[in-house]
XYZ file of C-alpha atoms in Angstrom:
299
model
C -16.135 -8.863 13.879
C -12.655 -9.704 12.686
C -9.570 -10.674 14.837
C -6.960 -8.124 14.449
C -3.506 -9.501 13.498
C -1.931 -8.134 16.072
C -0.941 -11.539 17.588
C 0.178 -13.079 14.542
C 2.110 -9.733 14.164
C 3.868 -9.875 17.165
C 4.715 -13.536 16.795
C 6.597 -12.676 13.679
C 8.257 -9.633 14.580
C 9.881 -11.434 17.078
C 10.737 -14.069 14.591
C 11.723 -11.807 11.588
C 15.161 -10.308 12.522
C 16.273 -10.508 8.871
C 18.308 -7.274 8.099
C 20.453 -6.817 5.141
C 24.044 -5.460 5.681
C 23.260 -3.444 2.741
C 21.804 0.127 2.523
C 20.786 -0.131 -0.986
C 18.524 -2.495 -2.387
C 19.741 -4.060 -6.112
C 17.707 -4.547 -9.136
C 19.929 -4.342 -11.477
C 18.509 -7.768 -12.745
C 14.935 -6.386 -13.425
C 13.164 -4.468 -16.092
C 9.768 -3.578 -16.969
C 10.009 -5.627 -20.583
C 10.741 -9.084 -18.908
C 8.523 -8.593 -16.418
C 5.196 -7.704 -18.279
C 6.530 -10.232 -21.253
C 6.819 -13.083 -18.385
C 3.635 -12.254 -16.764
C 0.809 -15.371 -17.209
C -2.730 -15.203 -15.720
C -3.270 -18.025 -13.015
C -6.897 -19.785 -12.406
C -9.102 -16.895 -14.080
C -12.382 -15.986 -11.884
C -15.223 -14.013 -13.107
C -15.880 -10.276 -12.191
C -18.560 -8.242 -10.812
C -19.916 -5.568 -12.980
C -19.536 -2.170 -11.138
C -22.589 -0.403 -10.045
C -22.369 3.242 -8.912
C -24.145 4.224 -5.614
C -23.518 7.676 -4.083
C -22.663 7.847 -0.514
C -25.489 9.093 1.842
C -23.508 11.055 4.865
C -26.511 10.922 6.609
C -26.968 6.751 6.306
C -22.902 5.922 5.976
C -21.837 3.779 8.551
C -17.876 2.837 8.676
C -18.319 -1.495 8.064
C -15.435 -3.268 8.770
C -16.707 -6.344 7.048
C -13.611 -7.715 5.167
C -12.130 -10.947 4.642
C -7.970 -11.246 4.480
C -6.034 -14.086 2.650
C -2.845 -14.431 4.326
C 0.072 -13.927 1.579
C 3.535 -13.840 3.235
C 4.162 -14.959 7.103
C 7.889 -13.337 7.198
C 7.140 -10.244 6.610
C 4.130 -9.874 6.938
C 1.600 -9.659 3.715
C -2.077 -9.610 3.338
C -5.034 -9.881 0.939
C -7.757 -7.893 1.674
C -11.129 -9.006 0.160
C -13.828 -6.215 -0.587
C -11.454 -3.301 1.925
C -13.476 -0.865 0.712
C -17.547 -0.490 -0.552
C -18.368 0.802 -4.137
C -19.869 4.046 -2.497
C -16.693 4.937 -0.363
C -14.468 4.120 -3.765
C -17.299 6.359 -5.486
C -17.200 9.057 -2.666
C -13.007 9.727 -2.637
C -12.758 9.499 -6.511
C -15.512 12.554 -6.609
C -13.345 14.453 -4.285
C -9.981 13.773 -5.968
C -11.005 15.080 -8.973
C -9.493 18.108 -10.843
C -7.496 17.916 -7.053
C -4.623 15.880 -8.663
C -0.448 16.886 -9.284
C 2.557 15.283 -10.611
C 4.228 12.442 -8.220
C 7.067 13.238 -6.344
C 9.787 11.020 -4.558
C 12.049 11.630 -1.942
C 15.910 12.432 -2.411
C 18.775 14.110 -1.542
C 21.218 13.325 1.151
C 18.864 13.018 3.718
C 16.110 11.157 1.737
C 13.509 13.354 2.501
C 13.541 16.579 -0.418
C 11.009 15.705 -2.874
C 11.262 15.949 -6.568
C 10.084 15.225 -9.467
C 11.411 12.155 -11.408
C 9.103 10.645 -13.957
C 11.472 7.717 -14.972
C 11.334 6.795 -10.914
C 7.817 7.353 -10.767
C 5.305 8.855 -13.518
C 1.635 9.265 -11.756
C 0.042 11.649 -10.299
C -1.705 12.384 -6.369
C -3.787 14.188 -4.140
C -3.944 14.126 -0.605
C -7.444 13.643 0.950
C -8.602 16.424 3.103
C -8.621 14.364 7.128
C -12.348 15.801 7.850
C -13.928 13.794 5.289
C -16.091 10.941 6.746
C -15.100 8.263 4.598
C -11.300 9.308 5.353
C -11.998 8.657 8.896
C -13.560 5.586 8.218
C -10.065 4.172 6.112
C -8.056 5.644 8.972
C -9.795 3.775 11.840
C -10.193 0.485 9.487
C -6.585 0.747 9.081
C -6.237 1.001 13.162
C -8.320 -1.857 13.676
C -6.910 -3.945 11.444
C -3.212 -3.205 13.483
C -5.207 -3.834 16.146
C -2.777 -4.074 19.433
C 0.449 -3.139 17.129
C 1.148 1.222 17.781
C -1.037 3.149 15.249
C -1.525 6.514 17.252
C -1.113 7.658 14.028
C -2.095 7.248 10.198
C -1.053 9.756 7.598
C -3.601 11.538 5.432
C -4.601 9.154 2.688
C -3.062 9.827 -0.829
C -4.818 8.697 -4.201
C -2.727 8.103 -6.488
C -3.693 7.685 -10.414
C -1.508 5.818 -13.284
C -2.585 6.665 -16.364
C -1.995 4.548 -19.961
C 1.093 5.092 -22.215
C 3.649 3.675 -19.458
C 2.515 5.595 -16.050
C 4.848 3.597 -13.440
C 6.788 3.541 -9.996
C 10.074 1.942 -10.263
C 11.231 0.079 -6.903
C 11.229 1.604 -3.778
C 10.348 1.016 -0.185
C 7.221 2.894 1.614
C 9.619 3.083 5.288
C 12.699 5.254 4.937
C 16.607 4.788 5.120
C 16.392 6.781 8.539
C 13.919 7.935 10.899
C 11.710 10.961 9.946
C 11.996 13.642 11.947
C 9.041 15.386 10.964
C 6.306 13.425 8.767
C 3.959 16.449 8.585
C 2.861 15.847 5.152
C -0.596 14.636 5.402
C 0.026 14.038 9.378
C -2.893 14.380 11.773
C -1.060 16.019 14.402
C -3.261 16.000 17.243
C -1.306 12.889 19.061
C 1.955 13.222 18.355
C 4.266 15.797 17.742
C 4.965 15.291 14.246
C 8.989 16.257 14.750
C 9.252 13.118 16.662
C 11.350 10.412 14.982
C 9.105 7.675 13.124
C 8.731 5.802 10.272
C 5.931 3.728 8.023
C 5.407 0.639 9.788
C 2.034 -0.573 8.075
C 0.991 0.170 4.267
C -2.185 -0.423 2.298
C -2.681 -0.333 -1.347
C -6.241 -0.096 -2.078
C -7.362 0.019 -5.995
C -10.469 2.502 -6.667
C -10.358 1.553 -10.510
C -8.628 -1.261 -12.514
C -10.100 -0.599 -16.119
C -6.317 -0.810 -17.337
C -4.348 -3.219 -18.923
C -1.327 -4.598 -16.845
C -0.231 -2.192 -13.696
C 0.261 -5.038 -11.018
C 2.260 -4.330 -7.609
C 5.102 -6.567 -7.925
C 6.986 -7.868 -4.713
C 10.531 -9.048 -6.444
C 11.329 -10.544 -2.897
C 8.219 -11.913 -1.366
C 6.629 -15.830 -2.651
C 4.877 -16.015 -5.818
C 1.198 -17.397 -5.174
C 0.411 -20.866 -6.437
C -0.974 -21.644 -10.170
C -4.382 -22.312 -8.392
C -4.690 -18.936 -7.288
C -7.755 -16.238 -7.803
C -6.730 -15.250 -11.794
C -8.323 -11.616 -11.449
C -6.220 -10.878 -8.647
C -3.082 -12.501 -9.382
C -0.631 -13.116 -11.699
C 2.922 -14.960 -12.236
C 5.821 -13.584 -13.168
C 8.635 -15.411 -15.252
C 9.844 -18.165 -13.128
C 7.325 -17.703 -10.669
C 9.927 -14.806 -8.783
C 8.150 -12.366 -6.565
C 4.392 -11.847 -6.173
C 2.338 -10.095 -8.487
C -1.194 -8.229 -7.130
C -3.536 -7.246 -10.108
C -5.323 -3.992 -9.201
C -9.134 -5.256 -8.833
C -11.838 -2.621 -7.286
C -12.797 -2.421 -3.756
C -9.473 -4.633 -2.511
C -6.216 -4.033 -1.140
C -3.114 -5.607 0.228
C -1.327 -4.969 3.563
C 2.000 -5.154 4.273
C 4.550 -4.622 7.292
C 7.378 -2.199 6.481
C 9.525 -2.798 9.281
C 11.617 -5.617 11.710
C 11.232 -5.428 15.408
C 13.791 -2.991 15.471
C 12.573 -0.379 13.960
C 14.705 -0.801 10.555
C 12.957 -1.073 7.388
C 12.690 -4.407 5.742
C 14.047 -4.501 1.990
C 12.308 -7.295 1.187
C 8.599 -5.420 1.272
C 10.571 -3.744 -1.812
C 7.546 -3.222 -4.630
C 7.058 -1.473 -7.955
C 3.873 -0.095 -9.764
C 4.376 -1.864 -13.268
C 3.390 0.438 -16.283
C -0.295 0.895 -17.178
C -0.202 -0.120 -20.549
C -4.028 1.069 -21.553
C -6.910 2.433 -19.415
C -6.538 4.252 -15.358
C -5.703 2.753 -12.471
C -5.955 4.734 -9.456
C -4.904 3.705 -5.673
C -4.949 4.223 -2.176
C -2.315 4.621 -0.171
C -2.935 4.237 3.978
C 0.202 4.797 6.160
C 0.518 4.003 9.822
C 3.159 5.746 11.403
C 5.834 4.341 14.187
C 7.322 6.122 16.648
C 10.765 5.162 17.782
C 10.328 6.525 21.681
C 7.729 3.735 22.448
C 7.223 0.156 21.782
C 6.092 -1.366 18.517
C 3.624 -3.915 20.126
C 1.386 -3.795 23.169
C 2.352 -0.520 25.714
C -0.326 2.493 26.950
């Protein structure tokens, strides 16, 4: 049984009161040609063949045996080791399929109308339907892994699938500029009403496939790992800025959107670098946190 981080957490959000005067977050500095020209494998590590199993609904049982590396302390970033089993990754990708539609981002004055923008983001998505077992499964490992930190909620999980020739997300930020007032995409409503103000406050980025070439999650902001480091799951950029993930089957990395406040953190700022060759497809899990009770501990 693992320890939920829940008191390492809270110890930080009381620590991390960092908040930019700035609304807008600039990179203005970065492109997608220095990046992938800078990038360098560290300490390579050999890789496990994948082997196919289809899930049993009759035998699954929701594990929660995972192992974390602990990436970032202010905010808040984690390695997960093995998140998810070949037959769950298996099991989602089966239902995704021929399910999928253009990526959208949010805009307009209030942040929240979505449109299309393929130089912001070129992938494509599908929401996975909430009664699926495995589903449930993600959902609750997400809510044990937040442990005593508010997860009454977890939006539906989205797959999301880059494709080669460029497919990309630009920078962005999972929380939003202002509370949400209704976060009924993908919401399961049965706590909370879902007009109630709230934002992301926990994010996971599982990868289902990483036959591709290139496609990291880069963290401009957040420490670059050291040159010892696992080679099939990292990577450094030029000048060692920011921290690169490589996508690699089965894990994930966690991250805490917000400051004890409630306002978003800029730093957990990230982009999906272009897939230069081959698929990579992800998992996003979203907690949700509502404003009208406390972010740690409470009922």
């Amino acid at each position: 049984m693992l320890m939920p981080i829940s008191v390492l957490l809270l110890s930080l959000l009381r620590c991390g009161q960092y908040v930019s005067a700035n609304s807008g977050i600039n990179f203005s500095g970065l492109s997608f040609s220095s990046l992938c020209n800078g990038l360098s494998n560290v300490v390579p590590s050999s890789s496990t063949p994948v082997v196919h199993r289809k899930l049993d609904a009759d035998t699954y049982t929701c594990d929660q045996s995972y192992t974390v590396e602990l990436l970032s302390l202010d905010p808040l970033v984690m390695y997960i080791n093995n998140f998810m089993r070949d037959e769950e990754i298996d099991h989602i990708l089966n239902i995704a399929k021929n399910t999928y539609q253009p990526s959208v981002v949010f805009a307009g004055s209030d942040g929240f109308r979505e449109v299309l923008n393929r130089t912001m983001r070129s992938s494509e998505n599908t929401v996975l339907p909430k009664e699926d077992i495995v589903s449930q499964c993600l959902t609750r490992r997400m809510q044990s892994l937040l442990g005593n930190v508010q997860h009454v909620e977890v939006e539906a999980l989205q797959v999301v699938k880059y494709a080669q020739g460029g497919d990309h997300y630009n920078a962005h930020t999972d929380w939003f500029d202002a509370p949400k007032f209704d976060l009924s995409y993908g919401s399961d409503q049965e706590n909370r009403n879902a007009s109630d103000p709230s934002n992301r406050l926990g994010s996971i980025f599982a990868y289902l496939e990483d036959n591709c070439e290139r496609g990291e999650t880069y963290f401009p902001h957040l420490p670059s790992v050291l040159k010892t480091a696992d080679g099939s799951k990292f990577a450094l950029a030029a000048g060692d800025t920011g921290l690169l993930v490589k996508p690699r089957r089965g894990n994930a990395i966690f991250w805490n959107n917000l400051h004890a406040n409630g306002t978003g953190d800029e730093r957990t700022a990230h982009l999906g670098l272009p897939v230069l060759s081959g698929t990579k497809t992800g998992l996003n899990i979203w907690s949700r946190y509502f404003l009208d009770t406390v972010m740690v501990g409470g009922d």
